[in-house]
Tab-separated table of C-alpha atoms in Angstrom:
chain	number	residue	atom	x	y	z
S	1	MET	CA	-42.266	-26.268	58.657
S	2	SER	CA	-41.962	-25.666	54.982
S	3	VAL	CA	-38.789	-24.016	53.617
S	4	THR	CA	-38.397	-23.154	50.215
S	5	LEU	CA	-35.263	-24.179	48.350
S	6	SER	CA	-34.023	-22.094	45.474
S	7	ASP	CA	-34.355	-23.649	41.879
S	8	ALA	CA	-30.482	-23.949	41.969
S	9	GLU	CA	-30.702	-25.771	45.192
S	10	LEU	CA	-33.356	-28.031	43.876
S	11	LEU	CA	-31.083	-28.850	40.936
S	12	GLY	CA	-28.237	-29.605	42.986
S	13	GLU	CA	-26.296	-26.646	41.609
S	14	CYS	CA	-26.211	-24.261	44.607
S	15	ARG	CA	-22.847	-23.696	46.277
S	16	ALA	CA	-23.625	-21.496	49.042
S	17	PRO	CA	-22.914	-22.560	52.547
S	18	ILE	CA	-25.285	-24.711	54.463
S	19	PRO	CA	-26.453	-23.000	57.636
S	20	ARG	CA	-25.960	-24.914	60.943
S	21	PRO	CA	-29.174	-25.882	62.289
S	22	ALA	CA	-30.609	-23.845	65.367
S	23	GLY	CA	-30.238	-26.380	68.513
S	24	SER	CA	-27.601	-28.731	66.929
S	25	THR	CA	-25.602	-28.934	70.051
S	26	GLY	CA	-25.906	-32.249	71.220
S	27	ALA	CA	-27.141	-33.832	67.905
S	28	PRO	CA	-26.053	-37.402	67.023
S	29	TYR	CA	-24.776	-36.241	63.520
S	30	ASP	CA	-23.733	-32.797	62.208
S	31	LEU	CA	-24.688	-33.970	58.568
S	32	VAL	CA	-26.827	-36.757	57.514
S	33	LEU	CA	-26.793	-37.450	53.770
S	34	LEU	CA	-29.516	-39.050	52.284
S	35	ASP	CA	-29.814	-41.075	49.161
S	36	ARG	CA	-33.163	-40.168	46.998
S	37	ASP	CA	-34.461	-43.191	44.994
S	38	GLY	CA	-34.850	-46.098	47.192
S	39	THR	CA	-34.196	-44.436	50.646
S	40	LEU	CA	-36.857	-41.692	50.622
S	41	ASN	CA	-39.075	-42.657	47.839
S	42	VAL	CA	-39.746	-46.014	46.018
S	43	HIS	CA	-37.238	-46.897	43.560
S	44	ARG	CA	-38.707	-47.398	39.974
S	45	PRO	CA	-37.243	-48.300	36.618
S	46	GLY	CA	-35.878	-45.513	34.591
S	47	TYR	CA	-36.039	-41.898	35.924
S	48	VAL	CA	-38.451	-40.296	38.113
S	49	SER	CA	-39.564	-37.486	35.754
S	50	ASP	CA	-43.192	-36.894	36.732
S	51	PRO	CA	-44.208	-36.073	40.164
S	52	ALA	CA	-47.333	-38.227	39.997
S	53	ASP	CA	-44.614	-41.214	39.854
S	54	LEU	CA	-42.778	-40.039	43.125
S	55	VAL	CA	-44.064	-42.238	45.986
S	56	LEU	CA	-42.425	-41.273	49.550
S	57	LEU	CA	-41.495	-44.642	51.151
S	58	PRO	CA	-43.678	-45.179	54.691
S	59	GLY	CA	-42.081	-43.433	57.312
S	60	ALA	CA	-39.307	-41.512	55.539
S	61	ALA	CA	-40.978	-38.230	56.305
S	62	GLN	CA	-40.967	-38.989	60.015
S	63	ALA	CA	-37.384	-40.359	59.881
S	64	VAL	CA	-36.262	-37.133	58.281
S	65	ALA	CA	-38.350	-35.094	60.847
S	66	ALA	CA	-36.837	-37.123	63.806
S	67	LEU	CA	-33.397	-36.078	62.153
S	68	GLN	CA	-34.075	-32.487	62.354
S	69	HIS	CA	-35.502	-32.755	65.741
S	70	ALA	CA	-32.429	-34.315	67.063
S	71	GLY	CA	-30.593	-31.130	65.492
S	72	CYS	CA	-29.044	-32.690	62.325
S	73	ALA	CA	-28.636	-30.854	59.017
S	74	VAL	CA	-30.026	-33.290	56.293
S	75	VAL	CA	-28.536	-33.164	52.613
S	76	LEU	CA	-30.020	-35.188	49.840
S	77	ILE	CA	-27.467	-36.505	47.531
S	78	THR	CA	-28.563	-38.362	44.261
S	79	ASN	CA	-27.153	-39.506	40.850
S	80	GLN	CA	-29.531	-38.076	38.181
S	81	ARG	CA	-27.829	-39.611	35.140
S	82	GLY	CA	-31.141	-38.996	32.971
S	83	MET	CA	-30.203	-35.010	32.798
S	84	ALA	CA	-27.155	-36.208	30.800
S	85	THR	CA	-29.015	-38.904	28.234
S	86	GLY	CA	-31.993	-36.368	27.806
S	87	GLU	CA	-34.588	-38.882	29.766
S	88	LEU	CA	-34.997	-36.162	32.593
S	89	SER	CA	-35.195	-32.381	31.866
S	90	ARG	CA	-34.095	-29.662	34.215
S	91	ALA	CA	-37.874	-28.680	34.701
S	92	GLU	CA	-38.869	-32.326	35.275
S	93	LEU	CA	-36.200	-32.601	38.282
S	94	LEU	CA	-37.524	-29.242	39.481
S	95	ASP	CA	-41.243	-30.618	39.632
S	96	VAL	CA	-40.029	-33.932	41.197
S	97	HIS	CA	-37.918	-32.354	43.819
S	98	ARG	CA	-40.672	-29.634	44.485
S	99	ALA	CA	-43.280	-32.698	45.127
S	100	LEU	CA	-40.553	-34.324	47.039
S	101	LEU	CA	-40.203	-31.451	49.220
S	102	ALA	CA	-43.998	-31.111	49.549
S	103	GLY	CA	-44.196	-34.475	50.857
S	104	LEU	CA	-41.845	-34.329	53.493
S	105	ALA	CA	-43.434	-31.106	54.609
S	106	ILE	CA	-46.710	-33.159	55.032
S	107	GLY	CA	-44.816	-35.188	57.543
S	108	GLY	CA	-43.188	-32.124	59.093
S	109	ALA	CA	-39.972	-32.641	57.651
S	110	ARG	CA	-37.628	-30.805	55.128
S	111	VAL	CA	-33.918	-31.156	53.581
S	112	ASP	CA	-31.413	-28.421	54.207
S	113	ALA	CA	-29.570	-28.991	50.947
S	114	ILE	CA	-29.719	-31.015	47.496
S	115	GLN	CA	-26.345	-32.157	45.692
S	116	VAL	CA	-27.198	-33.615	42.258
S	117	CYS	CA	-24.737	-35.485	39.933
S	118	PRO	CA	-26.251	-34.774	36.543
S	119	HIS	CA	-23.607	-36.642	34.571
S	120	GLU	CA	-23.111	-39.607	32.252
S	121	LYS	CA	-21.181	-42.643	33.949
S	122	ASP	CA	-17.592	-42.316	34.400
S	123	THR	CA	-17.168	-38.565	33.209
S	124	CYS	CA	-16.980	-36.983	36.522
S	125	GLY	CA	-15.724	-37.243	39.915
S	126	CYS	CA	-19.431	-36.770	41.715
S	127	ARG	CA	-21.376	-39.499	40.432
S	128	LYS	CA	-21.672	-42.138	43.234
S	129	PRO	CA	-19.753	-44.420	44.034
S	130	ARG	CA	-17.255	-41.527	43.676
S	131	GLY	CA	-17.489	-39.236	46.963
S	132	GLY	CA	-17.641	-35.774	45.044
S	133	LEU	CA	-21.192	-35.070	46.072
S	134	VAL	CA	-20.385	-35.880	49.636
S	135	ARG	CA	-17.112	-33.975	49.428
S	136	GLU	CA	-19.372	-30.942	48.167
S	137	ALA	CA	-21.896	-31.404	50.742
S	138	LEU	CA	-19.076	-31.344	53.534
S	139	ARG	CA	-17.217	-27.933	51.593
S	140	ARG	CA	-20.619	-26.330	52.116
S	141	ALA	CA	-20.843	-27.203	55.790
S	142	PRO	CA	-17.627	-26.401	57.175
S	143	TRP	CA	-18.949	-26.409	60.678
S	144	ALA	CA	-19.578	-30.207	60.011
S	145	ALA	CA	-16.688	-32.802	61.316
S	146	PRO	CA	-16.815	-35.714	58.852
S	147	ASP	CA	-16.672	-38.138	61.951
S	148	ARG	CA	-19.848	-36.764	62.887
S	149	CYS	CA	-21.618	-37.259	59.477
S	150	VAL	CA	-23.207	-40.042	58.177
S	151	LEU	CA	-24.738	-41.274	54.672
S	152	LEU	CA	-27.932	-43.382	54.634
S	153	GLY	CA	-28.635	-45.200	51.414
S	154	ASP	CA	-30.036	-48.292	49.539
S	155	GLN	CA	-27.407	-49.166	47.221
S	156	LEU	CA	-23.741	-50.291	47.706
S	157	THR	CA	-22.637	-47.138	45.676
S	158	ASP	CA	-23.851	-45.059	48.395
S	159	LEU	CA	-21.945	-47.042	50.914
S	160	GLU	CA	-18.641	-46.746	48.571
S	161	ALA	CA	-19.484	-42.802	48.113
S	162	ALA	CA	-19.584	-42.371	51.876
S	163	ALA	CA	-16.127	-44.495	52.428
S	164	SER	CA	-14.535	-42.549	49.450
S	165	ALA	CA	-15.063	-39.126	51.298
S	166	GLY	CA	-14.436	-40.661	54.943
S	167	LEU	CA	-17.886	-40.885	56.209
S	168	SER	CA	-19.565	-43.664	57.821
S	169	ALA	CA	-22.520	-44.939	56.131
S	170	GLN	CA	-25.883	-47.231	57.035
S	171	LYS	CA	-27.544	-49.539	54.459
S	172	VAL	CA	-31.284	-48.673	53.926
S	173	ASP	CA	-33.578	-51.601	52.582
S	174	GLY	CA	-36.775	-53.058	52.869
S	175	ALA	CA	-35.958	-55.985	55.035
S	176	GLY	CA	-36.258	-54.403	58.480
S	177	SER	CA	-33.843	-51.638	58.038
S	178	SER	CA	-36.259	-48.795	56.418
S	179	LEU	CA	-35.284	-45.248	56.655
S	180	GLN	CA	-37.271	-45.076	59.616
S	181	VAL	CA	-35.718	-47.805	61.452
S	182	VAL	CA	-32.208	-47.154	60.727
S	183	VAL	CA	-32.861	-43.215	62.038
S	184	GLU	CA	-34.500	-44.580	65.093
S	185	LYS	CA	-31.649	-46.777	66.107
S	186	LEU	CA	-29.136	-43.996	65.184
S	187	ILE	CA	-30.744	-41.412	67.737
S	188	ARG	CA	-31.382	-44.320	70.298
S	189	ASP	CA	-27.636	-45.288	69.881
S	190	HIS	CA	-26.548	-41.622	70.298
S	191	ALA	CA	-28.821	-41.061	73.523
S	192	SER	CA	-27.449	-44.351	75.329
S	193	ARG	CA	-23.822	-43.021	74.798
S	194	VAL	CA	-24.621	-39.472	75.927
């Protein structure tokens, strides 16, 4: 199930439309936006600049695969301030995102698009908790209705970014609400309403 994303997509610089997934009729959500660090992979101090330091959280790949099997498009949204400070290079981010996609693919999962904020704090409108990354994902997927989109993340800034762009959000954490648990509940709740 490997889908190759362009370097521009891996860096969050692609502005091309996000295709609507085949079989998305009846999907619980049009778009599911996922935070990266702390949601898909272990959050560590500093920046993940080496693929060897990227460790997927248990069940993360299975959760993403479940979303895709349900017909949802999955978009990764992530702040990467290290690019502005010089602590993270473009080449390092490419390598890390390639490793992330390879790890997801092992679990039968992929992402459809990536949005990255590479800016310093308070210098842009895209850095979470602002909603620019979310709004750009919606712009790239004009077929997605905001009330049929959700953001899943582990930080208050993720929830605030969703709210500022008019989306619902669910908090993911290690206390019984891992990504896998949250996704299973979202899909189960949708099935019970249909």
